[in-house]
Every structure is written in structure tokens, then in C-alpha cells.
PDB file of C-alpha atoms in Angstrom:
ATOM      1  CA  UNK A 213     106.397  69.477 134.870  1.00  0.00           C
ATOM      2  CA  UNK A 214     108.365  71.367 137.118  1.00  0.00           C
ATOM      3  CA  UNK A 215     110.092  74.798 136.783  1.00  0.00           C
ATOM      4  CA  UNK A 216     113.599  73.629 135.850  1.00  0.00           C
ATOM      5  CA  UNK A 217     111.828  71.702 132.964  1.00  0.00           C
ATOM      6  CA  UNK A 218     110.355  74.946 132.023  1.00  0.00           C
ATOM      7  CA  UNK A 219     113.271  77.129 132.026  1.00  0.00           C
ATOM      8  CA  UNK A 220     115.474  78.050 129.054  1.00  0.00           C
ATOM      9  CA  UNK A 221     118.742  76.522 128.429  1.00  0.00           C
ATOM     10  CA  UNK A 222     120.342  79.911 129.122  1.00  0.00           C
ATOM     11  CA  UNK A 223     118.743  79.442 132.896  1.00  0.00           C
ATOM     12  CA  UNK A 224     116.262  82.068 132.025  1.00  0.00           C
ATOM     13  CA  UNK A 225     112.744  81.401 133.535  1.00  0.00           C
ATOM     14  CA  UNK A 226     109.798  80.014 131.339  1.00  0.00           C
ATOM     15  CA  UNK A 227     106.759  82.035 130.300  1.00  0.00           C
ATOM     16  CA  UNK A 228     104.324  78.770 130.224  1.00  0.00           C
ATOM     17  CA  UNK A 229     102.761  79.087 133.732  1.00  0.00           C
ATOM     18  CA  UNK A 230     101.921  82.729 133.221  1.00  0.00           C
ATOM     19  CA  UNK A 231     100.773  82.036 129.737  1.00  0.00           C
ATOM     20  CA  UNK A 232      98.244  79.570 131.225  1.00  0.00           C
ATOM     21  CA  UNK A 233      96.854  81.310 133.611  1.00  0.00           C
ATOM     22  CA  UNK A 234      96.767  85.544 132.323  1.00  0.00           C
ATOM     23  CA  UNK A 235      95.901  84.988 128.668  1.00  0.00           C
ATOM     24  CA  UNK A 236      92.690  82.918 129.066  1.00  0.00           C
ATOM     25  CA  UNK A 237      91.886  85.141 131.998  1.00  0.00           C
ATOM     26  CA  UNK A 238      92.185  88.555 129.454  1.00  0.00           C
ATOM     27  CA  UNK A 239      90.400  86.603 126.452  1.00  0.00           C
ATOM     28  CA  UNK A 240      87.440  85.695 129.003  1.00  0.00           C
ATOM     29  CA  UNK A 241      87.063  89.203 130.035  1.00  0.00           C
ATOM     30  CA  UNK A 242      87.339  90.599 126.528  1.00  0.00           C
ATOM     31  CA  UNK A 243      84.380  88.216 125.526  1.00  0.00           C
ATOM     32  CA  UNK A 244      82.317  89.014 128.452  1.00  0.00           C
ATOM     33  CA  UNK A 245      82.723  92.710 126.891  1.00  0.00           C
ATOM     34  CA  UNK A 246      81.624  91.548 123.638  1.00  0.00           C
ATOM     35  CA  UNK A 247      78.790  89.927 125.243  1.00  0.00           C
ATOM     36  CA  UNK A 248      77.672  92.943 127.103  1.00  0.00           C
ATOM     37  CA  UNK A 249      78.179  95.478 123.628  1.00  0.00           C
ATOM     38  CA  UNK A 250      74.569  93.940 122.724  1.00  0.00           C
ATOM     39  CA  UNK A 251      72.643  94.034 126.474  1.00  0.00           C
ATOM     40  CA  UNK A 252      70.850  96.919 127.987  1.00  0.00           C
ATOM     41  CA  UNK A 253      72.576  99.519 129.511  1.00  0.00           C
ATOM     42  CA  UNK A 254      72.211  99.564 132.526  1.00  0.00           C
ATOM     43  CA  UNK A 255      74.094 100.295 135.744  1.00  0.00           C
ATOM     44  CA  UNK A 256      74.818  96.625 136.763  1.00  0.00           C
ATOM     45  CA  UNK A 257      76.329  96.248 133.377  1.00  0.00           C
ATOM     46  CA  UNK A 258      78.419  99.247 133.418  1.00  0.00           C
ATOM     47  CA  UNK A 259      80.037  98.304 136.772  1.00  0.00           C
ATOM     48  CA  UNK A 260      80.360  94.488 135.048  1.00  0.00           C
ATOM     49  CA  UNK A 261      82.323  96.121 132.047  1.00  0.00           C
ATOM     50  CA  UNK A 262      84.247  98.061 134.208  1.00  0.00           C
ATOM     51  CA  UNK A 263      85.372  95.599 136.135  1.00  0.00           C
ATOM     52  CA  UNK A 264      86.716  93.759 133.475  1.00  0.00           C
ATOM     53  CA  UNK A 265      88.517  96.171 132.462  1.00  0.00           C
ATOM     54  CA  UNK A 266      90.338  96.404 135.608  1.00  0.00           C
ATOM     55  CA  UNK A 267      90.926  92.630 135.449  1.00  0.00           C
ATOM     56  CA  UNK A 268      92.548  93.043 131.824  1.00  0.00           C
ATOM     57  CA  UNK A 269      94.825  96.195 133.073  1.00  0.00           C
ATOM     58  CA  UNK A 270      95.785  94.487 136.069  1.00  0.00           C
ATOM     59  CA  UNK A 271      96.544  91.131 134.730  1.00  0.00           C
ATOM     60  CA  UNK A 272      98.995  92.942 132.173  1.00  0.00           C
ATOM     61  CA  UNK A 273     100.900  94.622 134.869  1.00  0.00           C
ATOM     62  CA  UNK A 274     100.375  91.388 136.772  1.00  0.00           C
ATOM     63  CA  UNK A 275     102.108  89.347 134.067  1.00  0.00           C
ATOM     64  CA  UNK A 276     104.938  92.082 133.185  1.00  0.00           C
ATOM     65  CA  UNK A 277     105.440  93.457 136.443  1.00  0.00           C
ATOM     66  CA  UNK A 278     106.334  89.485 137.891  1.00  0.00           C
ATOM     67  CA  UNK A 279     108.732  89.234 134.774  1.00  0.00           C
ATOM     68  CA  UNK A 280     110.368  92.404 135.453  1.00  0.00           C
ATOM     69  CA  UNK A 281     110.666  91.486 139.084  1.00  0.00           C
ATOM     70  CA  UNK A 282     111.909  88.015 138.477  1.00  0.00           C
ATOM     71  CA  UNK A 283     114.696  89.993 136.171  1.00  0.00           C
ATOM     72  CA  UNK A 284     116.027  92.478 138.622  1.00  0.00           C
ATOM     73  CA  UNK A 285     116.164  89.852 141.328  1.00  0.00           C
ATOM     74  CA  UNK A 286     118.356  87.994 138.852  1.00  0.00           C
ATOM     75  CA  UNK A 287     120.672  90.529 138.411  1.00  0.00           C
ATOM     76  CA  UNK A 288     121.011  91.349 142.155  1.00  0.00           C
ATOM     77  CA  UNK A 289     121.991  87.204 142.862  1.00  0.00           C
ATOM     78  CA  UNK A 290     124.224  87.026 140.022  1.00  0.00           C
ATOM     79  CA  UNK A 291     125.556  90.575 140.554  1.00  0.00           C
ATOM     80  CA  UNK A 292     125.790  91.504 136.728  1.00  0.00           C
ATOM     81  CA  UNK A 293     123.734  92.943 134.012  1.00  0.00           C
ATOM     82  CA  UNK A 294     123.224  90.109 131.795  1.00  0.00           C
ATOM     83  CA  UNK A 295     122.145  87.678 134.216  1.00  0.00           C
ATOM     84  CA  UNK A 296     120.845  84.638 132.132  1.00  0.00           C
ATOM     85  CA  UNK A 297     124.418  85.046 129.861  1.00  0.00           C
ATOM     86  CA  UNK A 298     125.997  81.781 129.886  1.00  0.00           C
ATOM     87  CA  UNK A 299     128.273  82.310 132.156  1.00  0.00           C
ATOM     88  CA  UNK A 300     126.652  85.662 133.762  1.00  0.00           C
ATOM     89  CA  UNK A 301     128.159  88.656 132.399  1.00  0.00           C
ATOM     90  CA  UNK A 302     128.822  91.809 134.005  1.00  0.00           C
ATOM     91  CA  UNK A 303     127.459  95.256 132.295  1.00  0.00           C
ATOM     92  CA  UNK A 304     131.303  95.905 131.693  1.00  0.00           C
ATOM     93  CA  UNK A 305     131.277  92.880 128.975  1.00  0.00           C
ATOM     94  CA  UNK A 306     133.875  91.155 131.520  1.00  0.00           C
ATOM     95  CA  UNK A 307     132.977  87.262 132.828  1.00  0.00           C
ATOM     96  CA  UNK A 308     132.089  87.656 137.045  1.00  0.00           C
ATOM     97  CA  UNK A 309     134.116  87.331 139.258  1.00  0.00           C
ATOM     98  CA  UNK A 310     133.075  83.992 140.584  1.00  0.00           C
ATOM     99  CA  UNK A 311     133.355  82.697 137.347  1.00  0.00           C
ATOM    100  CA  UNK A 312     136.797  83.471 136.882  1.00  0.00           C
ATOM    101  CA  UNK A 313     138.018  82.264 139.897  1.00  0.00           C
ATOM    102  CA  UNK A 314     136.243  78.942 138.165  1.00  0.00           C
ATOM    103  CA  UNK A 315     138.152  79.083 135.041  1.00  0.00           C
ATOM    104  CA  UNK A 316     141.866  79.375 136.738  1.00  0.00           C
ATOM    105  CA  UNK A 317     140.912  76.611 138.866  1.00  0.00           C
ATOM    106  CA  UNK A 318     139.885  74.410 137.175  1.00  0.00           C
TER     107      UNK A 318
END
């Protein structure tokens, strides 16, 4: 399965990779938490609770921080606001130029 078989039909990138990999990681480490409600507290399972907690933050700004980057290098290659518009769209609301260079063409 590759990534063109995981994109939209709009061109806009899939979400299944991510999916795969961030939400098992965050349910892990929110069971590992549950696990460690019940134990003794001590300082080794402080850090341990901690630390997941970290993981779960930064895999959230992981996974939404790669999306937003993903979307703003979109928009710079296809030099319009609405770059998964089919065709690309310009914030204006006119078609790109490329694309309507296309149309008299052809």
C-alpha cells in the first residue's frame, strides 16, 4: 500500500500511517498510567508517569504539527490557498494560473 493509494481523491494526503503508529502509541501510555494509579508511589514511578505524559503531549503535536506542515508546504507548491481544490484554487476564489493556461489550451 503505497501513499498514492492512501491519498484522497481530492490529492489530499491520507491520515492511515499516522493513525497506525500515534494512536496505539497514546492508548499504551494512557494504560501504563492506569496501571501505575494502583502501585506505590514512589519516585521511579513518578518519573515513569511523567514520562508518559511527555510521550502523549508530544505525539499530539507530533501528529498535528506533521499535518499542519504537510498543509503549508502544499500551499507554497501549488501557490494558492486551497491547495487540495480540484483544480487548486487561489484564496481570491479564481482557478491558478497554471491551470488556466491549461483550460485555453486545451
Amino acid at each position: 500500500m503505497g501513499r498514492k493509494a492512501d491519498a484522497k481523491p481530492s490529492g489530499e494526503p491520507g491520515w492511515q500511517w499516522r493513525k497506525a503508529v500515534i494512536f496505539p502509541n497514546i492508548m499504551l501510555s494512557f494504560w501504563f498510567i492506569y496501571v501505575l494509579i494502583g502501585a506505590q508511589d514512589t519516585r521511579v514511578n513518578e518519573t515513569i508517569a511523567w514520562g508518559l505524559i511527555v510521550n502523549i503531549i508530544a505525539s499530539v503535536f507530533f501528529y498535528t504539527g506533521f499535518a499542519t506542515a504537510q498543509d503549508i508546504a502544499a500551499i507554497f507548491a501549488t501557490r494558492t490557498g486551497l491547495p487540495y481544490a480540484t483544480p487548486p484554487i487561489a484564496i481570491d476564489g479564481e482557478a491558478t494560473q497554471d491551470q488556466s493556461v491549461k483550460d485555453e489550451v486545451g
